[in-house]
Amino acid sequence: VAPRRRVVLELDVGDLEVLDTATPLHPSRGFARNPAAGGRVSSSTRVAFWYRGQLGVADLVSGEVRITAQLSTPAYDGAFSPDGSKFAYRSQFVDNSGFAGSTLHLLANGANRTLLTVPPLGGHGGPPWGPLSQLHFSADGNYLLDYELFVPPNGPPHFSIFSSDGSALLQSTADKFGVWSPTGATLYFLASDQPGGISGDVHRWRPTGGDVTVAKGLSSYFWPAMAADGSRIVFNSYDRSAPGTANGGMPRLWGLDLASATPSQLSSAISTVPISLAGGAVWSSEEQP
């Protein structure tokens, strides 16, 4: 979401749509593109998008579409920097056993760097919480967050922060669920207190000064999203309404006030995957047991 008045949605495989959210309860359709696997509003009138091995720019006013680059290998996941000048993406390879691994690339300043390789893992299930994978640039475009839940036991790390030159500034096997501040390069993330868990402390990382603890002892924390003004993180947490079930409850919408480090429940509705918009509005996927 950049700027926060517009939301870029991948509606289906290959379908991209830009919604104007000046009125959050009644968003208007502003632009659609097919094929496109992902995109980002890079200026007041342009959307940068990607699809497989191509990068492009679409003009929101004229509708003109221009292909700007060809990738050396097709992408199955990707992210643009806020101004659209940098692109990070994952590509896939298959080993002799038929299982797929991936490589993470950073296209920046005329260079295409391979940041890390994830060897094939084989088949696996997945948890109901998330996100299971993240690829996001900081607001100033100088740092890249990479998170991948499914990596082999011998690495690479699940959670990494890279600079624009490709160097790793932080790597962890326990941290997860990062969200950048709306300006600069401050990252908030969960430091889980047990392997593979979603409980623990929320930390803050900055390029200078490292990371510090912001809030301690959250019983569960997942699907975080930063408020447009940077004042809070909205996230999901399980309640204790259904003991004996897999997670002991249902996901509810919570907020973590960053000034006071105080978490509080915002809604009693069962919901996941919140999106924070300008003016304090929050969208969330309503669910039923």
Short mmCIF file of C-alpha atoms in Angstrom, two decimals:
data_model
loop_
_atom_site.label_atom_id
_atom_site.label_comp_id
_atom_site.label_asym_id
_atom_site.label_seq_id
_atom_site.Cartn_x
_atom_site.Cartn_y
_atom_site.Cartn_z
CA VAL A 1 0.00 0.00 0.00
CA ALA A 2 1.83 3.11 -1.19
CA PRO A 3 0.57 5.76 -0.93
CA ARG A 4 -1.95 4.59 1.71
CA ARG A 5 -4.92 5.90 -0.24
CA ARG A 6 -4.51 3.13 -2.83
CA VAL A 7 -4.42 -0.63 -2.36
CA VAL A 8 -2.93 -3.05 -4.87
CA LEU A 9 -4.67 -6.43 -4.78
CA GLU A 10 -3.82 -9.68 -6.52
CA LEU A 11 -7.36 -10.92 -7.06
CA ASP A 12 -6.47 -14.20 -8.76
CA VAL A 13 -3.46 -15.76 -10.44
CA GLY A 14 -2.44 -13.23 -13.07
CA ASP A 15 -5.02 -10.57 -12.12
CA LEU A 16 -4.01 -7.29 -10.50
CA GLU A 17 -6.29 -4.46 -9.45
CA VAL A 18 -5.76 -1.04 -7.87
CA LEU A 19 -8.49 0.22 -5.53
CA ASP A 20 -8.92 3.86 -4.45
CA THR A 21 -9.67 3.77 -0.71
CA ALA A 22 -10.36 7.45 -0.06
CA THR A 23 -13.67 6.12 1.31
CA PRO A 24 -12.57 2.87 2.99
CA LEU A 25 -16.07 1.40 3.28
CA HIS A 26 -16.77 2.01 -0.40
CA PRO A 27 -13.53 1.62 -2.38
CA SER A 28 -13.62 2.36 -6.09
CA ARG A 29 -11.93 0.36 -8.80
CA GLY A 30 -9.20 2.38 -10.43
CA PHE A 31 -7.06 0.11 -12.60
CA ALA A 32 -6.78 -3.56 -13.60
CA ARG A 33 -3.99 -5.46 -15.27
CA ASN A 34 -3.84 -8.98 -16.67
CA PRO A 35 -1.41 -10.66 -16.72
CA ALA A 36 0.34 -9.39 -13.59
CA ALA A 37 1.38 -11.39 -10.54
CA GLY A 38 2.08 -8.47 -8.18
CA GLY A 39 2.63 -4.75 -8.09
CA ARG A 40 3.16 -1.57 -6.13
CA VAL A 41 2.04 2.04 -6.52
CA SER A 42 5.36 3.73 -7.28
CA SER A 43 4.07 7.30 -7.72
CA SER A 44 0.77 9.14 -7.70
CA THR A 45 0.07 8.00 -11.26
CA ARG A 46 2.06 4.79 -11.80
CA VAL A 47 2.04 1.15 -10.75
CA ALA A 48 5.10 -1.04 -11.08
CA PHE A 49 4.16 -4.68 -11.73
CA TRP A 50 5.78 -8.02 -12.46
CA TYR A 51 4.75 -11.21 -14.19
CA ARG A 52 7.02 -14.25 -14.49
CA GLY A 53 10.15 -12.97 -16.25
CA GLN A 54 9.00 -9.39 -16.96
CA LEU A 55 8.86 -6.11 -15.07
CA GLY A 56 6.62 -3.29 -16.22
CA VAL A 57 5.04 0.08 -15.42
CA ALA A 58 1.39 0.99 -15.94
CA ASP A 59 0.09 4.56 -16.04
CA LEU A 60 -3.04 4.92 -13.89
CA VAL A 61 -4.30 7.90 -15.91
CA SER A 62 -3.67 6.93 -19.53
CA GLY A 63 -3.68 3.16 -19.07
CA GLU A 64 -0.40 2.91 -21.00
CA VAL A 65 1.68 -0.18 -20.13
CA ARG A 66 5.43 -0.40 -20.69
CA ILE A 67 7.75 -3.39 -20.14
CA THR A 68 10.89 -2.12 -18.39
CA ALA A 69 13.06 -5.19 -17.79
CA GLN A 70 13.47 -8.90 -18.48
CA LEU A 71 14.55 -11.19 -15.64
CA SER A 72 17.18 -13.86 -16.22
CA THR A 73 14.91 -16.46 -14.55
CA PRO A 74 11.10 -16.36 -14.04
CA ALA A 75 9.88 -15.09 -10.67
CA TYR A 76 7.24 -16.78 -8.53
CA ASP A 77 7.36 -14.15 -5.76
CA GLY A 78 8.48 -10.54 -5.96
CA ALA A 79 8.53 -7.09 -4.34
CA PHE A 80 9.32 -3.57 -5.55
CA SER A 81 10.91 -0.81 -3.52
CA PRO A 82 8.52 2.12 -2.87
CA ASP A 83 9.76 4.10 -5.89
CA GLY A 84 9.87 1.03 -8.12
CA SER A 85 13.61 1.30 -8.78
CA LYS A 86 14.57 -1.96 -7.02
CA PHE A 87 13.05 -5.40 -7.34
CA ALA A 88 13.56 -8.48 -5.17
CA TYR A 89 12.28 -11.85 -6.32
CA ARG A 90 12.42 -15.59 -5.81
CA SER A 91 12.99 -18.03 -8.64
CA GLN A 92 12.69 -21.80 -8.55
CA PHE A 93 14.93 -24.69 -9.50
CA VAL A 94 14.35 -28.46 -9.37
CA ASP A 95 17.00 -30.94 -8.20
CA ASN A 96 17.61 -34.48 -9.42
CA SER A 97 15.03 -35.88 -6.98
CA GLY A 98 12.29 -33.71 -8.46
CA PHE A 99 11.93 -31.43 -5.42
CA ALA A 100 12.01 -27.65 -5.82
CA GLY A 101 14.37 -25.19 -4.18
CA SER A 102 14.61 -21.43 -4.65
CA THR A 103 17.04 -18.56 -5.02
CA LEU A 104 16.49 -15.01 -3.78
CA HIS A 105 17.62 -12.21 -6.10
CA LEU A 106 17.99 -8.45 -5.74
CA LEU A 107 17.85 -6.29 -8.85
CA ALA A 108 19.22 -2.87 -7.84
CA ASN A 109 21.48 -0.17 -9.25
CA GLY A 110 22.00 -2.07 -12.49
CA ALA A 111 23.13 -5.29 -10.79
CA ASN A 112 21.29 -8.57 -10.25
CA ARG A 113 22.62 -10.26 -7.10
CA THR A 114 21.77 -13.70 -5.73
CA LEU A 115 21.30 -13.16 -1.99
CA LEU A 116 20.71 -16.73 -0.84
CA THR A 117 19.71 -20.21 -1.95
CA VAL A 118 17.12 -22.40 -0.23
CA PRO A 119 17.78 -26.10 -0.99
CA PRO A 120 14.84 -28.40 -1.79
CA LEU A 121 12.84 -29.35 1.30
CA GLY A 122 10.41 -31.96 0.01
CA GLY A 123 6.71 -32.18 0.83
CA HIS A 124 5.26 -30.53 3.93
CA GLY A 125 2.07 -29.22 5.43
CA GLY A 126 1.47 -25.74 6.76
CA PRO A 127 0.01 -23.91 9.77
CA PRO A 128 -3.21 -21.83 9.71
CA TRP A 129 -1.39 -18.67 10.77
CA GLY A 130 0.99 -16.55 8.70
CA PRO A 131 2.44 -15.05 6.72
CA LEU A 132 4.51 -18.06 5.69
CA SER A 133 6.68 -15.96 3.40
CA GLN A 134 7.58 -12.25 3.23
CA LEU A 135 9.57 -10.07 0.85
CA HIS A 136 9.33 -6.34 1.63
CA PHE A 137 11.46 -3.22 1.22
CA SER A 138 11.75 -0.54 3.88
CA ALA A 139 10.01 2.78 3.25
CA ASP A 140 13.29 4.44 2.24
CA GLY A 141 14.04 1.56 -0.16
CA ASN A 142 17.46 0.84 1.34
CA TYR A 143 16.73 -2.44 3.15
CA LEU A 144 15.00 -5.69 2.29
CA LEU A 145 13.18 -8.08 4.63
CA ASP A 146 13.19 -11.75 3.65
CA TYR A 147 11.22 -14.33 5.65
CA GLU A 148 10.58 -17.92 4.60
CA LEU A 149 9.06 -20.40 7.04
CA PHE A 150 9.90 -23.53 5.07
CA VAL A 151 13.68 -23.98 4.91
CA PRO A 152 15.74 -27.14 5.53
CA PRO A 153 17.01 -27.79 9.09
CA ASN A 154 20.58 -26.90 8.04
CA GLY A 155 19.57 -23.49 6.72
CA PRO A 156 19.61 -20.87 5.42
CA PRO A 157 18.08 -18.73 8.23
CA HIS A 158 14.32 -18.17 8.11
CA PHE A 159 14.58 -14.40 8.65
CA SER A 160 17.04 -11.95 7.05
CA ILE A 161 17.51 -8.22 6.55
CA PHE A 162 19.65 -7.22 3.56
CA SER A 163 21.03 -3.84 2.54
CA SER A 164 20.84 -2.56 -1.03
CA ASP A 165 24.36 -3.86 -1.75
CA GLY A 166 23.24 -7.39 -0.90
CA SER A 167 24.97 -7.72 2.47
CA ALA A 168 23.09 -9.43 5.32
CA LEU A 169 22.64 -7.18 8.36
CA LEU A 170 20.56 -9.52 10.52
CA GLN A 171 19.77 -13.23 10.21
CA SER A 172 17.78 -15.45 12.56
CA THR A 173 16.19 -18.88 12.80
CA ALA A 174 13.59 -17.77 15.39
CA ASP A 175 12.36 -14.32 14.28
CA LYS A 176 9.34 -13.92 12.00
CA PHE A 177 6.50 -11.63 10.83
CA GLY A 178 8.28 -8.35 10.06
CA VAL A 179 6.56 -5.01 9.34
CA TRP A 180 8.36 -1.83 8.30
CA SER A 181 7.55 1.64 9.61
CA PRO A 182 5.83 3.93 7.05
CA THR A 183 8.93 6.16 6.87
CA GLY A 184 12.64 5.47 7.13
CA ALA A 185 13.84 1.97 7.95
CA THR A 186 12.50 0.69 11.27
CA LEU A 187 11.40 -2.93 11.35
CA TYR A 188 9.16 -4.56 13.96
CA PHE A 189 9.07 -8.35 14.22
CA LEU A 190 8.23 -11.26 16.51
CA ALA A 191 11.07 -12.90 18.43
CA SER A 192 9.35 -16.21 19.15
CA ASP A 193 10.01 -17.88 22.50
CA GLN A 194 9.81 -21.44 21.17
CA PRO A 195 10.87 -23.15 17.93
CA GLY A 196 8.22 -22.62 15.27
CA GLY A 197 6.01 -20.74 17.74
CA ILE A 198 3.94 -17.56 17.40
CA SER A 199 4.27 -16.36 21.00
CA GLY A 200 7.04 -14.17 22.37
CA ASP A 201 8.26 -10.58 22.29
CA VAL A 202 7.93 -7.88 19.64
CA HIS A 203 11.30 -6.35 18.77
CA ARG A 204 12.30 -3.21 16.88
CA TRP A 205 15.32 -3.12 14.55
CA ARG A 206 17.07 -0.09 13.11
CA PRO A 207 20.18 0.11 10.89
CA THR A 208 22.00 1.87 13.71
CA GLY A 209 21.55 0.52 17.20
CA GLY A 210 20.43 -3.01 16.37
CA ASP A 211 17.22 -4.43 17.84
CA VAL A 212 15.48 -3.78 21.15
CA THR A 213 12.42 -5.30 22.83
CA VAL A 214 9.21 -3.26 22.42
CA ALA A 215 6.55 -5.50 23.97
CA LYS A 216 6.97 -8.67 26.00
CA GLY A 217 5.00 -11.85 26.49
CA LEU A 218 2.43 -11.89 23.68
CA SER A 219 0.55 -15.19 23.82
CA SER A 220 0.16 -15.23 20.03
CA TYR A 221 1.00 -12.76 17.28
CA PHE A 222 0.58 -13.21 13.52
CA TRP A 223 -0.54 -11.42 10.33
CA PRO A 224 0.84 -8.01 11.46
CA ALA A 225 0.26 -4.81 9.49
CA MET A 226 1.62 -1.32 10.23
CA ALA A 227 -0.81 1.57 10.66
CA ALA A 228 -0.51 4.26 8.01
CA ASP A 229 0.67 6.83 10.59
CA GLY A 230 3.10 4.42 12.27
CA SER A 231 1.37 4.66 15.64
CA ARG A 232 0.42 1.00 16.01
CA ILE A 233 0.65 -2.48 14.60
CA VAL A 234 -2.60 -4.31 13.94
CA PHE A 235 -2.30 -8.08 14.17
CA ASN A 236 -4.18 -11.28 14.89
CA SER A 237 -4.11 -13.24 18.13
CA TYR A 238 -5.92 -16.40 19.22
CA ASP A 239 -8.36 -16.09 22.10
CA ARG A 240 -9.12 -18.91 24.52
CA SER A 241 -12.66 -19.59 23.33
CA ALA A 242 -12.17 -23.15 22.11
CA PRO A 243 -9.93 -25.18 24.43
CA GLY A 244 -8.96 -28.51 22.97
CA THR A 245 -8.81 -27.23 19.39
CA ALA A 246 -5.54 -26.94 17.51
CA ASN A 247 -4.91 -23.32 18.58
CA GLY A 248 -7.10 -23.04 21.68
CA GLY A 249 -9.33 -20.38 20.18
CA MET A 250 -10.26 -18.21 17.22
CA PRO A 251 -8.26 -15.39 15.59
CA ARG A 252 -9.28 -11.87 16.65
CA LEU A 253 -8.07 -8.44 15.60
CA TRP A 254 -5.66 -6.75 18.03
CA GLY A 255 -3.56 -3.61 18.05
CA LEU A 256 -0.17 -2.88 19.61
CA ASP A 257 0.25 0.80 20.51
CA LEU A 258 3.91 1.56 19.81
CA ALA A 259 4.12 4.56 22.13
CA SER A 260 2.91 2.70 25.21
CA ALA A 261 3.80 -0.87 24.07
CA THR A 262 0.27 -1.85 25.10
CA PRO A 263 -1.67 -4.53 23.18
CA SER A 264 -5.49 -4.41 23.13
CA GLN A 265 -8.26 -6.26 21.31
CA LEU A 266 -9.88 -4.12 18.62
CA SER A 267 -12.70 -6.36 17.45
CA SER A 268 -14.56 -9.44 18.63
CA ALA A 269 -15.13 -10.63 15.05
CA ILE A 270 -13.28 -13.72 13.86
CA SER A 271 -10.87 -12.40 11.26
CA THR A 272 -7.37 -12.65 9.80
CA VAL A 273 -4.98 -10.83 7.45
CA PRO A 274 -5.67 -7.18 8.36
CA ILE A 275 -4.77 -4.31 6.02
CA SER A 276 -4.28 -0.92 7.65
CA LEU A 277 -5.41 2.12 5.66
CA ALA A 278 -5.14 5.87 6.07
CA GLY A 279 -7.42 7.49 8.64
CA GLY A 280 -7.21 4.57 11.06
CA ALA A 281 -9.38 2.25 8.97
CA VAL A 282 -8.58 -1.47 8.94
CA TRP A 283 -9.72 -4.10 6.47
CA SER A 284 -9.71 -7.72 7.61
CA SER A 285 -10.81 -11.07 6.20
CA GLU A 286 -13.93 -12.10 8.10
CA GLU A 287 -14.12 -15.82 8.89
CA GLN A 288 -16.41 -18.44 10.39
CA PRO A 289 -15.50 -21.62 12.29
#
